[in-house]
Amino acid sequence: MNIGDVADRSGLPANTIRYYEEIGLISPARDNNGYRRFAEQDLHKLAFLARARALGFTIEDCRALLALYEDDTRASADVKRIARDHLRRIEAKIADLRAMQDTLTELVDACAGDARPDCPILRDLGREG
Amino acid sequence: MNIGDVADRSGLPANTIRYYEEIGLISPARDNNGYRRFAEQDLHKLAFLARARALGFTIEDCRALLALYEDDTRASADVKRIARDHLRRIEAKIADLRAMQDTLTELVDACAGDARPDCPILRDLGREG
DNA sequence: GATAAGGCCTCCAGTAACTGGAAGGTCAAG
DNA sequence: CTTGACCTTCCAGTTACTGGAGGCCTTATC
């Protein structure tokens, strides 16, 4: 398979796949013409990466998860720790965003949104203190 | 005021304040020795920016909001549009994160997290299809 | 007057994870 | 033999800072 094929089949852009090779997540073979030649195993890894990224894992998390995936002697505790830490970060992020959402919702609701200059949003942002 | 004073009073790091000047959000005066000299008005702008950033507005949003803030003839509709668009992005982000949270919570709960290699998390990431 | 501490300056590299584009080689079809 | 679709590498740009090097300025102390 060429890069276009694995891009189609993994759902990842070709440039992203090149990037993953550059940072050492995958190591596809090369044809005589210099084209990357992807085996089924490479595609499988890319699909793994695509799913892990879709769950919001960082690239370094993905690197660790991939290593564990390929290690038959891994302890599931190691995997779970990565996932739990990531879950905590997501929960923290959600809490931050919800606080913003609450404030913004109030402000947007309070703003007339017409041609007049008076605006509770700006008043809040510019308040003293 | 020197930069250290406004940093303390606005809660923004000095480097961030320098950055805001570099991208044209503020334009403090300069003393003969080259030090930035901040007026109360500069501090007020920085506090405005700090609050807008804390609500998650992008720098470009902040630039637009600041311009509206200083324009007596603004229409509150323009402010509201920026805030509403931002709110929508936040809501979308929350939805994404909650989807991740749901999946991750399931996977983490299903994983024994012990010394054995068997792991539902990796099984999910590596599934075919 | 020398010195040391602390604040300020500019410039630059690095962060995360790509994305898009330029310049150019390769391949299959007509 | 040319056209067009792929592929290659390399590089700049994205967001919003952060940290550090190297060096000047100020103030206090000895």
PDB file of N, CA and C (backbone and C1' of nucleotides) in Angstrom, chain B residues 2 31 33 35, chain C residues 2-7, chain D residues 25-29:
ATOM      1  N   ASN B   2       6.054  50.197  36.485  1.00  0.00           N
ATOM      2  CA  ASN B   2       6.874  49.321  35.661  1.00  0.00           C
ATOM      3  C   ASN B   2       6.132  48.022  35.396  1.00  0.00           C
ATOM      4  N   ASP B  31      10.021  54.921  29.280  1.00  0.00           N
ATOM      5  CA  ASP B  31      10.866  55.879  29.976  1.00  0.00           C
ATOM      6  C   ASP B  31      12.160  56.079  29.198  1.00  0.00           C
ATOM      7  N   ASN B  33      15.040  55.329  30.055  1.00  0.00           N
ATOM      8  CA  ASN B  33      15.910  54.154  30.174  1.00  0.00           C
ATOM      9  C   ASN B  33      15.407  52.953  29.378  1.00  0.00           C
ATOM     10  N   TYR B  35      12.573  51.405  29.812  1.00  0.00           N
ATOM     11  CA  TYR B  35      11.566  50.640  30.551  1.00  0.00           C
ATOM     12  C   TYR B  35      10.171  51.028  30.076  1.00  0.00           C
TER      13      TYR B  35
ATOM     14  P    DA C   2      35.276  52.641  41.673  1.00  0.00           P
ATOM     15  O5'  DA C   2      34.941  51.246  42.353  1.00  0.00           O
ATOM     16  C5'  DA C   2      35.676  50.814  43.502  1.00  0.00           C
ATOM     17  C4'  DA C   2      34.958  49.626  44.127  1.00  0.00           C
ATOM     18  C3'  DA C   2      34.425  48.594  43.124  1.00  0.00           C
ATOM     19  O3'  DA C   2      34.718  47.300  43.614  1.00  0.00           O
ATOM     20  C1'  DA C   2      32.651  49.391  44.471  1.00  0.00           C
ATOM     21  P    DT C   3      34.491  45.999  42.692  1.00  0.00           P
ATOM     22  O5'  DT C   3      33.223  45.337  43.389  1.00  0.00           O
ATOM     23  C5'  DT C   3      33.084  45.415  44.812  1.00  0.00           C
ATOM     24  C4'  DT C   3      31.669  44.995  45.184  1.00  0.00           C
ATOM     25  C3'  DT C   3      31.022  43.998  44.200  1.00  0.00           C
ATOM     26  O3'  DT C   3      30.341  43.015  44.947  1.00  0.00           O
ATOM     27  C1'  DT C   3      29.591  45.801  44.546  1.00  0.00           C
ATOM     28  P    DA C   4      30.342  41.481  44.488  1.00  0.00           P
ATOM     29  O5'  DA C   4      28.969  40.977  45.093  1.00  0.00           O
ATOM     30  C5'  DA C   4      28.502  41.524  46.333  1.00  0.00           C
ATOM     31  C4'  DA C   4      26.991  41.703  46.268  1.00  0.00           C
ATOM     32  C3'  DA C   4      26.295  40.683  45.356  1.00  0.00           C
ATOM     33  O3'  DA C   4      25.202  40.142  46.075  1.00  0.00           O
ATOM     34  C1'  DA C   4      25.621  42.879  44.799  1.00  0.00           C
ATOM     35  P    DA C   5      24.421  38.912  45.472  1.00  0.00           P
ATOM     36  O5'  DA C   5      22.933  39.466  45.543  1.00  0.00           O
ATOM     37  C5'  DA C   5      22.556  40.366  46.595  1.00  0.00           C
ATOM     38  C4'  DA C   5      21.244  41.031  46.233  1.00  0.00           C
ATOM     39  C3'  DA C   5      20.297  40.122  45.453  1.00  0.00           C
ATOM     40  O3'  DA C   5      18.985  40.349  45.946  1.00  0.00           O
ATOM     41  C1'  DA C   5      20.754  42.073  44.193  1.00  0.00           C
ATOM     42  P    DG C   6      17.811  39.315  45.608  1.00  0.00           P
ATOM     43  O5'  DG C   6      16.908  40.201  44.642  1.00  0.00           O
ATOM     44  C5'  DG C   6      16.548  41.512  45.037  1.00  0.00           C
ATOM     45  C4'  DG C   6      16.151  42.304  43.812  1.00  0.00           C
ATOM     46  C3'  DG C   6      15.246  41.526  42.853  1.00  0.00           C
ATOM     47  O3'  DG C   6      14.099  42.325  42.615  1.00  0.00           O
ATOM     48  C1'  DG C   6      16.980  42.590  41.688  1.00  0.00           C
ATOM     49  P    DG C   7      12.798  41.705  41.933  1.00  0.00           P
ATOM     50  O5'  DG C   7      12.646  42.712  40.711  1.00  0.00           O
ATOM     51  C5'  DG C   7      12.690  44.107  40.959  1.00  0.00           C
ATOM     52  C4'  DG C   7      12.921  44.830  39.652  1.00  0.00           C
ATOM     53  C3'  DG C   7      12.091  44.280  38.500  1.00  0.00           C
ATOM     54  O3'  DG C   7      11.376  45.351  37.882  1.00  0.00           O
ATOM     55  C1'  DG C   7      14.366  44.501  37.878  1.00  0.00           C
TER      56       DG C   7
ATOM     57  P    DC D  25      22.052  51.422  30.535  1.00  0.00           P
ATOM     58  O5'  DC D  25      21.130  51.157  31.801  1.00  0.00           O
ATOM     59  C5'  DC D  25      19.729  50.994  31.616  1.00  0.00           C
ATOM     60  C4'  DC D  25      19.025  51.054  32.955  1.00  0.00           C
ATOM     61  C3'  DC D  25      19.485  52.176  33.892  1.00  0.00           C
ATOM     62  O3'  DC D  25      18.308  52.778  34.420  1.00  0.00           O
ATOM     63  C1'  DC D  25      19.664  50.074  34.981  1.00  0.00           C
ATOM     64  P    DT D  26      18.388  54.076  35.334  1.00  0.00           P
ATOM     65  O5'  DT D  26      18.129  53.476  36.780  1.00  0.00           O
ATOM     66  C5'  DT D  26      17.157  52.440  36.932  1.00  0.00           C
ATOM     67  C4'  DT D  26      17.075  51.987  38.381  1.00  0.00           C
ATOM     68  C3'  DT D  26      17.425  53.031  39.430  1.00  0.00           C
ATOM     69  O3'  DT D  26      16.456  52.919  40.459  1.00  0.00           O
ATOM     70  C1'  DT D  26      18.702  51.097  39.772  1.00  0.00           C
ATOM     71  P    DT D  27      16.180  54.118  41.528  1.00  0.00           P
ATOM     72  O5'  DT D  27      16.413  53.355  42.908  1.00  0.00           O
ATOM     73  C5'  DT D  27      16.000  51.993  43.035  1.00  0.00           C
ATOM     74  C4'  DT D  27      16.798  51.337  44.142  1.00  0.00           C
ATOM     75  C3'  DT D  27      17.223  52.267  45.273  1.00  0.00           C
ATOM     76  O3'  DT D  27      16.727  51.738  46.497  1.00  0.00           O
ATOM     77  C1'  DT D  27      19.029  50.933  44.561  1.00  0.00           C
ATOM     78  P    DA D  28      16.930  52.543  47.880  1.00  0.00           P
ATOM     79  O5'  DA D  28      17.765  51.472  48.707  1.00  0.00           O
ATOM     80  C5'  DA D  28      17.596  50.077  48.439  1.00  0.00           C
ATOM     81  C4'  DA D  28      18.733  49.306  49.092  1.00  0.00           C
ATOM     82  C3'  DA D  28      19.279  49.941  50.377  1.00  0.00           C
ATOM     83  O3'  DA D  28      19.450  48.929  51.364  1.00  0.00           O
ATOM     84  C1'  DA D  28      21.037  49.654  48.816  1.00  0.00           C
ATOM     85  P    DT D  29      19.908  49.329  52.817  1.00  0.00           P
ATOM     86  O5'  DT D  29      21.379  48.718  52.842  1.00  0.00           O
ATOM     87  C5'  DT D  29      21.614  47.419  52.283  1.00  0.00           C
ATOM     88  C4'  DT D  29      23.108  47.185  52.130  1.00  0.00           C
ATOM     89  C3'  DT D  29      23.947  47.609  53.354  1.00  0.00           C
ATOM     90  O3'  DT D  29      24.796  46.530  53.719  1.00  0.00           O
ATOM     91  C1'  DT D  29      24.861  48.483  51.370  1.00  0.00           C
TER      92       DT D  29
END
